[in-house]
Amino acid sequence: MFDPTKLDKHISKVLIDPDSIQQRIADLGAEITRDYQGKELVVVCILKGAFLFTSDLCRNIELPQKLDFMAVSSYGDSTRSSGIVKIDKDLSESIQDKHVLIVEDIIDSGLTLSYIVKILMDRQPADIKICVLCNKPSNLQQFVKVDYCGFKLEDEFVVGYGLDFRGYLRNLPYIGVVKDQYR
Ligand code: IMP
Ligand code: MG
């Protein structure tokens, strides 16, 4: 039985340790800082999964930036995308003529991000780029252009550093794989 009070008990292996996460984010931040020279950014954090990633990433982007949040749900408690995306919380400011950087935890089927890009494009931003912590390309159903990617992963269900299993395990400091027996 899944027991949320026993964190590490549910992990079969640690895939990415905290230091490696921070090193990769420093590289991504430097790349984004170079690419957006002279521009002002709106960093859009997709809640809840990207909250830790965004907080570390934005501190590694040395540019004027605004931060906004959007919450979407597509999954329920299942570990596969339902394909139906619901906006639970929308952005608080207009993105018209702004340079938007969407920050998401992970791409699996691509359905969630392609939906988000579509609705944000309708608001006429100057441009939209995508930064994901993890990409699981083997399960892609809907093509999404990923501009910045932290880690490419196999098709395994991962948790930690923001990523959840049934709403739990986001607070693990590393990215790990959930034991099969709990899925
Ligand atoms: P997609 O719509 O299939 O691309 O799924 C994207 C969303 O599903 C992400 O925002 C995550 O919240 C969730 N997700 C997909 N794979 C994983 C995983 O391995 N661990 C935790 N959440 C995941
Ligand atoms: Mg999620």
PDB file of C-alpha atoms and ligand atoms in Angstrom:
ATOM      1  CA  MET A   1       0.000   0.000   0.000  1.00  0.00           C
ATOM      2  CA  PHE A   2       1.202   3.519  -0.841  1.00  0.00           C
ATOM      3  CA  ASP A   3       1.986   5.289   2.439  1.00  0.00           C
ATOM      4  CA  PRO A   4       2.725   9.027   2.003  1.00  0.00           C
ATOM      5  CA  THR A   5       4.285   9.211   5.469  1.00  0.00           C
ATOM      6  CA  LYS A   6       7.221   7.056   4.347  1.00  0.00           C
ATOM      7  CA  LEU A   7       8.970   9.018   1.617  1.00  0.00           C
ATOM      8  CA  ASP A   8      11.956   7.059   0.374  1.00  0.00           C
ATOM      9  CA  LYS A   9      10.238   3.711   0.832  1.00  0.00           C
ATOM     10  CA  HIS A  10       8.481   4.217  -2.516  1.00  0.00           C
ATOM     11  CA  ILE A  11      11.573   4.917  -4.609  1.00  0.00           C
ATOM     12  CA  SER A  12      13.318   2.142  -6.535  1.00  0.00           C
ATOM     13  CA  LYS A  13      16.223   4.325  -7.655  1.00  0.00           C
ATOM     14  CA  VAL A  14      17.530   7.875  -7.544  1.00  0.00           C
ATOM     15  CA  LEU A  15      17.938   9.075 -11.139  1.00  0.00           C
ATOM     16  CA  ILE A  16      19.250  12.615 -10.615  1.00  0.00           C
ATOM     17  CA  ASP A  17      20.787  13.806  -7.351  1.00  0.00           C
ATOM     18  CA  PRO A  18      20.328  17.359  -6.010  1.00  0.00           C
ATOM     19  CA  ASP A  19      23.792  18.588  -7.090  1.00  0.00           C
ATOM     20  CA  SER A  20      23.294  17.408 -10.671  1.00  0.00           C
ATOM     21  CA  ILE A  21      19.914  19.150 -10.767  1.00  0.00           C
ATOM     22  CA  GLN A  22      21.490  22.434  -9.635  1.00  0.00           C
ATOM     23  CA  GLN A  23      24.408  22.164 -12.085  1.00  0.00           C
ATOM     24  CA  ARG A  24      22.070  21.578 -15.001  1.00  0.00           C
ATOM     25  CA  ILE A  25      19.869  24.508 -13.948  1.00  0.00           C
ATOM     26  CA  ALA A  26      22.921  26.794 -13.780  1.00  0.00           C
ATOM     27  CA  ASP A  27      23.724  25.818 -17.402  1.00  0.00           C
ATOM     28  CA  LEU A  28      20.139  26.339 -18.545  1.00  0.00           C
ATOM     29  CA  GLY A  29      20.022  29.730 -16.803  1.00  0.00           C
ATOM     30  CA  ALA A  30      23.228  30.832 -18.505  1.00  0.00           C
ATOM     31  CA  GLU A  31      21.906  29.729 -21.908  1.00  0.00           C
ATOM     32  CA  ILE A  32      18.598  31.540 -21.413  1.00  0.00           C
ATOM     33  CA  THR A  33      20.423  34.669 -20.186  1.00  0.00           C
ATOM     34  CA  ARG A  34      22.487  34.690 -23.412  1.00  0.00           C
ATOM     35  CA  ASP A  35      19.495  34.038 -25.680  1.00  0.00           C
ATOM     36  CA  TYR A  36      17.329  36.824 -24.261  1.00  0.00           C
ATOM     37  CA  GLN A  37      19.935  39.612 -24.050  1.00  0.00           C
ATOM     38  CA  GLY A  38      18.236  43.015 -24.327  1.00  0.00           C
ATOM     39  CA  LYS A  39      14.773  41.504 -23.880  1.00  0.00           C
ATOM     40  CA  GLU A  40      12.440  41.430 -20.947  1.00  0.00           C
ATOM     41  CA  LEU A  41      11.029  38.061 -20.008  1.00  0.00           C
ATOM     42  CA  VAL A  42       7.804  36.776 -18.533  1.00  0.00           C
ATOM     43  CA  VAL A  43       8.582  33.473 -16.857  1.00  0.00           C
ATOM     44  CA  VAL A  44       5.414  31.375 -16.670  1.00  0.00           C
ATOM     45  CA  CYS A  45       5.573  28.638 -14.052  1.00  0.00           C
ATOM     46  CA  ILE A  46       3.166  25.778 -14.638  1.00  0.00           C
ATOM     47  CA  LEU A  47       1.857  24.718 -11.236  1.00  0.00           C
ATOM     48  CA  LYS A  48       2.203  22.674  -9.339  1.00  0.00           C
ATOM     49  CA  GLY A  49       4.992  20.500 -10.720  1.00  0.00           C
ATOM     50  CA  ALA A  50       7.344  23.274 -11.870  1.00  0.00           C
ATOM     51  CA  PHE A  51       7.356  25.300  -8.645  1.00  0.00           C
ATOM     52  CA  LEU A  52      10.798  24.217  -7.390  1.00  0.00           C
ATOM     53  CA  PHE A  53      12.368  24.149 -10.845  1.00  0.00           C
ATOM     54  CA  THR A  54      11.102  27.664 -11.592  1.00  0.00           C
ATOM     55  CA  SER A  55      12.317  29.047  -8.268  1.00  0.00           C
ATOM     56  CA  ASP A  56      15.849  27.798  -8.927  1.00  0.00           C
ATOM     57  CA  LEU A  57      15.845  28.571 -12.661  1.00  0.00           C
ATOM     58  CA  CYS A  58      14.674  32.186 -12.357  1.00  0.00           C
ATOM     59  CA  ARG A  59      17.541  32.915  -9.954  1.00  0.00           C
ATOM     60  CA  ASN A  60      19.954  31.688 -12.626  1.00  0.00           C
ATOM     61  CA  ILE A  61      18.515  33.968 -15.317  1.00  0.00           C
ATOM     62  CA  GLU A  62      20.322  37.290 -15.058  1.00  0.00           C
ATOM     63  CA  LEU A  63      17.799  39.452 -16.872  1.00  0.00           C
ATOM     64  CA  PRO A  64      14.842  41.674 -16.011  1.00  0.00           C
ATOM     65  CA  GLN A  65      11.932  39.294 -15.647  1.00  0.00           C
ATOM     66  CA  LYS A  66       8.396  39.027 -14.408  1.00  0.00           C
ATOM     67  CA  LEU A  67       7.043  35.841 -12.932  1.00  0.00           C
ATOM     68  CA  ASP A  68       3.537  34.541 -13.418  1.00  0.00           C
ATOM     69  CA  PHE A  69       1.753  31.291 -12.628  1.00  0.00           C
ATOM     70  CA  MET A  70      -0.708  29.037 -14.357  1.00  0.00           C
ATOM     71  CA  ALA A  71      -2.201  25.877 -12.920  1.00  0.00           C
ATOM     72  CA  VAL A  72      -3.545  23.144 -15.154  1.00  0.00           C
ATOM     73  CA  SER A  73      -4.718  19.643 -14.487  1.00  0.00           C
ATOM     74  CA  SER A  74      -4.865  16.808 -16.962  1.00  0.00           C
ATOM     75  CA  TYR A  75      -4.164  13.694 -15.035  1.00  0.00           C
ATOM     76  CA  GLY A  76      -6.363  12.990 -12.056  1.00  0.00           C
ATOM     77  CA  ASP A  77      -4.604  10.308 -10.071  1.00  0.00           C
ATOM     78  CA  SER A  78      -3.566   8.246 -13.060  1.00  0.00           C
ATOM     79  CA  THR A  79       0.033   8.150 -14.266  1.00  0.00           C
ATOM     80  CA  ARG A  80      -1.014   8.752 -17.906  1.00  0.00           C
ATOM     81  CA  SER A  81      -2.357  11.964 -19.435  1.00  0.00           C
ATOM     82  CA  SER A  82      -6.110  12.022 -19.966  1.00  0.00           C
ATOM     83  CA  GLY A  83      -5.634  14.455 -22.855  1.00  0.00           C
ATOM     84  CA  ILE A  84      -8.214  16.731 -21.273  1.00  0.00           C
ATOM     85  CA  VAL A  85      -6.586  19.839 -19.853  1.00  0.00           C
ATOM     86  CA  LYS A  86      -8.384  22.149 -17.471  1.00  0.00           C
ATOM     87  CA  ILE A  87      -7.127  25.602 -16.417  1.00  0.00           C
ATOM     88  CA  ASP A  88      -7.369  25.754 -12.626  1.00  0.00           C
ATOM     89  CA  LYS A  89      -5.601  29.116 -12.360  1.00  0.00           C
ATOM     90  CA  ASP A  90      -4.906  31.567 -15.165  1.00  0.00           C
ATOM     91  CA  LEU A  91      -2.103  34.131 -15.546  1.00  0.00           C
ATOM     92  CA  SER A  92      -2.588  37.342 -13.600  1.00  0.00           C
ATOM     93  CA  GLU A  93      -1.267  39.707 -16.310  1.00  0.00           C
ATOM     94  CA  SER A  94      -1.524  40.140 -20.062  1.00  0.00           C
ATOM     95  CA  ILE A  95       1.285  38.589 -22.122  1.00  0.00           C
ATOM     96  CA  GLN A  96       0.538  40.604 -25.265  1.00  0.00           C
ATOM     97  CA  ASP A  97       3.837  41.588 -26.982  1.00  0.00           C
ATOM     98  CA  LYS A  98       5.851  39.904 -24.208  1.00  0.00           C
ATOM     99  CA  HIS A  99       8.622  37.333 -24.489  1.00  0.00           C
ATOM    100  CA  VAL A 100       7.149  34.340 -22.683  1.00  0.00           C
ATOM    101  CA  LEU A 101       9.164  31.458 -21.268  1.00  0.00           C
ATOM    102  CA  ILE A 102       6.946  28.567 -20.179  1.00  0.00           C
ATOM    103  CA  VAL A 103       8.554  26.493 -17.429  1.00  0.00           C
ATOM    104  CA  GLU A 104       7.116  22.992 -17.007  1.00  0.00           C
ATOM    105  CA  ASP A 105       8.189  19.969 -14.965  1.00  0.00           C
ATOM    106  CA  ILE A 106       7.948  17.239 -17.592  1.00  0.00           C
ATOM    107  CA  ILE A 107       6.694  16.350 -21.068  1.00  0.00           C
ATOM    108  CA  ASP A 108       5.247  12.898 -21.497  1.00  0.00           C
ATOM    109  CA  SER A 109       2.559  12.734 -24.212  1.00  0.00           C
ATOM    110  CA  GLY A 110       2.956  16.454 -24.979  1.00  0.00           C
ATOM    111  CA  LEU A 111      -0.803  16.996 -24.697  1.00  0.00           C
ATOM    112  CA  THR A 112      -0.619  19.342 -21.699  1.00  0.00           C
ATOM    113  CA  LEU A 113       2.061  21.649 -23.099  1.00  0.00           C
ATOM    114  CA  SER A 114       0.656  21.783 -26.619  1.00  0.00           C
ATOM    115  CA  TYR A 115      -2.676  22.864 -25.149  1.00  0.00           C
ATOM    116  CA  ILE A 116      -1.017  25.549 -23.006  1.00  0.00           C
ATOM    117  CA  VAL A 117       0.986  26.872 -25.969  1.00  0.00           C
ATOM    118  CA  LYS A 118      -2.140  27.028 -28.099  1.00  0.00           C
ATOM    119  CA  ILE A 119      -4.145  29.095 -25.621  1.00  0.00           C
ATOM    120  CA  LEU A 120      -1.220  31.409 -24.814  1.00  0.00           C
ATOM    121  CA  MET A 121      -0.462  31.994 -28.528  1.00  0.00           C
ATOM    122  CA  ASP A 122      -4.023  33.318 -28.917  1.00  0.00           C
ATOM    123  CA  ARG A 123      -3.059  36.130 -26.525  1.00  0.00           C
ATOM    124  CA  GLN A 124      -0.506  37.482 -29.032  1.00  0.00           C
ATOM    125  CA  PRO A 125       2.778  37.378 -27.148  1.00  0.00           C
ATOM    126  CA  ALA A 126       5.958  38.516 -28.965  1.00  0.00           C
ATOM    127  CA  ASP A 127       7.092  34.888 -28.742  1.00  0.00           C
ATOM    128  CA  ILE A 128       6.834  31.760 -26.627  1.00  0.00           C
ATOM    129  CA  LYS A 129       9.644  29.407 -25.703  1.00  0.00           C
ATOM    130  CA  ILE A 130       9.503  26.278 -23.583  1.00  0.00           C
ATOM    131  CA  CYS A 131      11.817  25.107 -20.844  1.00  0.00           C
ATOM    132  CA  VAL A 132      11.207  21.681 -19.299  1.00  0.00           C
ATOM    133  CA  LEU A 133      13.027  20.002 -16.465  1.00  0.00           C
ATOM    134  CA  CYS A 134      12.469  16.511 -17.947  1.00  0.00           C
ATOM    135  CA  ASN A 135      11.456  15.142 -21.311  1.00  0.00           C
ATOM    136  CA  LYS A 136      10.256  11.578 -21.903  1.00  0.00           C
ATOM    137  CA  PRO A 137      10.290  11.625 -25.731  1.00  0.00           C
ATOM    138  CA  SER A 138       9.378   7.957 -26.208  1.00  0.00           C
ATOM    139  CA  ASN A 139       5.731   8.585 -25.333  1.00  0.00           C
ATOM    140  CA  LEU A 140       5.172  11.745 -27.387  1.00  0.00           C
ATOM    141  CA  GLN A 141       1.743  11.965 -29.062  1.00  0.00           C
ATOM    142  CA  GLN A 142       1.604  15.681 -29.812  1.00  0.00           C
ATOM    143  CA  PHE A 143       4.733  17.436 -31.103  1.00  0.00           C
ATOM    144  CA  VAL A 144       5.926  20.311 -28.932  1.00  0.00           C
ATOM    145  CA  LYS A 145       9.066  22.325 -29.708  1.00  0.00           C
ATOM    146  CA  VAL A 146      11.189  22.191 -26.575  1.00  0.00           C
ATOM    147  CA  ASP A 147      13.721  25.037 -26.509  1.00  0.00           C
ATOM    148  CA  TYR A 148      15.454  24.153 -23.247  1.00  0.00           C
ATOM    149  CA  CYS A 149      15.489  20.714 -21.636  1.00  0.00           C
ATOM    150  CA  GLY A 150      17.097  19.736 -18.346  1.00  0.00           C
ATOM    151  CA  PHE A 151      17.128  15.953 -18.643  1.00  0.00           C
ATOM    152  CA  LYS A 152      16.007  13.421 -21.235  1.00  0.00           C
ATOM    153  CA  LEU A 153      14.470  10.383 -19.500  1.00  0.00           C
ATOM    154  CA  GLU A 154      13.333   6.869 -20.351  1.00  0.00           C
ATOM    155  CA  ASP A 155       9.624   6.098 -20.110  1.00  0.00           C
ATOM    156  CA  GLU A 156       9.535   5.690 -16.326  1.00  0.00           C
ATOM    157  CA  PHE A 157       7.297   7.440 -13.825  1.00  0.00           C
ATOM    158  CA  VAL A 158       9.480   9.851 -11.866  1.00  0.00           C
ATOM    159  CA  VAL A 159       8.880  11.888  -8.728  1.00  0.00           C
ATOM    160  CA  GLY A 160      10.598  14.448  -6.566  1.00  0.00           C
ATOM    161  CA  TYR A 161      11.862  18.004  -7.016  1.00  0.00           C
ATOM    162  CA  GLY A 162       8.284  19.108  -7.750  1.00  0.00           C
ATOM    163  CA  LEU A 163       7.077  16.015  -9.590  1.00  0.00           C
ATOM    164  CA  ASP A 164       4.299  14.134  -7.819  1.00  0.00           C
ATOM    165  CA  PHE A 165       2.696  10.756  -7.489  1.00  0.00           C
ATOM    166  CA  ARG A 166      -0.982  11.214  -6.502  1.00  0.00           C
ATOM    167  CA  GLY A 167      -0.059  14.658  -5.163  1.00  0.00           C
ATOM    168  CA  TYR A 168       2.731  13.348  -2.925  1.00  0.00           C
ATOM    169  CA  LEU A 169       6.528  13.131  -3.068  1.00  0.00           C
ATOM    170  CA  ARG A 170       7.039  16.613  -4.600  1.00  0.00           C
ATOM    171  CA  ASN A 171       9.322  17.495  -1.678  1.00  0.00           C
ATOM    172  CA  LEU A 172      11.961  14.854  -2.364  1.00  0.00           C
ATOM    173  CA  PRO A 173      15.225  16.738  -3.066  1.00  0.00           C
ATOM    174  CA  TYR A 174      16.186  14.370  -5.924  1.00  0.00           C
ATOM    175  CA  ILE A 175      14.410  12.942  -8.981  1.00  0.00           C
ATOM    176  CA  GLY A 176      13.677   9.254  -8.527  1.00  0.00           C
ATOM    177  CA  VAL A 177      11.639   6.378  -9.917  1.00  0.00           C
ATOM    178  CA  VAL A 178       8.539   5.107  -8.112  1.00  0.00           C
ATOM    179  CA  LYS A 179       8.521   1.388  -7.377  1.00  0.00           C
ATOM    180  CA  ASP A 180       6.274  -0.533  -9.789  1.00  0.00           C
ATOM    181  CA  GLN A 181       4.189  -2.010  -6.996  1.00  0.00           C
ATOM    182  CA  TYR A 182       2.727   1.410  -6.114  1.00  0.00           C
ATOM    183  CA  ARG A 183       1.767   2.503  -9.609  1.00  0.00           C
TER     184      ARG A 183
HETATM  185  P1  IMP B   1       1.633  15.088 -20.831  1.00  0.00           P
HETATM  186  O1  IMP B   1       0.395  15.893 -21.060  1.00  0.00           O
HETATM  187  O2  IMP B   1       1.401  13.614 -21.055  1.00  0.00           O
HETATM  188  O3  IMP B   1       2.844  15.594 -21.597  1.00  0.00           O
HETATM  189  O4  IMP B   1       1.961  15.143 -19.300  1.00  0.00           O
HETATM  190  C1  IMP B   1       2.455  16.252 -18.702  1.00  0.00           C
HETATM  191  C2  IMP B   1       2.026  16.322 -17.255  1.00  0.00           C
HETATM  192  O5  IMP B   1       1.874  15.027 -16.683  1.00  0.00           O
HETATM  193  C3  IMP B   1       3.125  16.990 -16.466  1.00  0.00           C
HETATM  194  O6  IMP B   1       2.791  18.336 -16.263  1.00  0.00           O
HETATM  195  C4  IMP B   1       3.164  16.213 -15.186  1.00  0.00           C
HETATM  196  O7  IMP B   1       2.373  16.869 -14.213  1.00  0.00           O
HETATM  197  C5  IMP B   1       2.559  14.871 -15.481  1.00  0.00           C
HETATM  198  N1  IMP B   1       3.584  13.805 -15.643  1.00  0.00           N
HETATM  199  C6  IMP B   1       3.964  13.177 -16.767  1.00  0.00           C
HETATM  200  N2  IMP B   1       4.920  12.262 -16.534  1.00  0.00           N
HETATM  201  C7  IMP B   1       5.159  12.324 -15.211  1.00  0.00           C
HETATM  202  C8  IMP B   1       6.085  11.627 -14.346  1.00  0.00           C
HETATM  203  O8  IMP B   1       6.880  10.756 -14.737  1.00  0.00           O
HETATM  204  N3  IMP B   1       6.033  11.973 -13.037  1.00  0.00           N
HETATM  205  C9  IMP B   1       5.185  12.918 -12.538  1.00  0.00           C
HETATM  206  N4  IMP B   1       4.329  13.600 -13.315  1.00  0.00           N
HETATM  207  C10 IMP B   1       4.307  13.304 -14.637  1.00  0.00           C
HETATM  208 MG    MG B   2       1.552  16.606 -12.203  1.00  0.00          MG
END
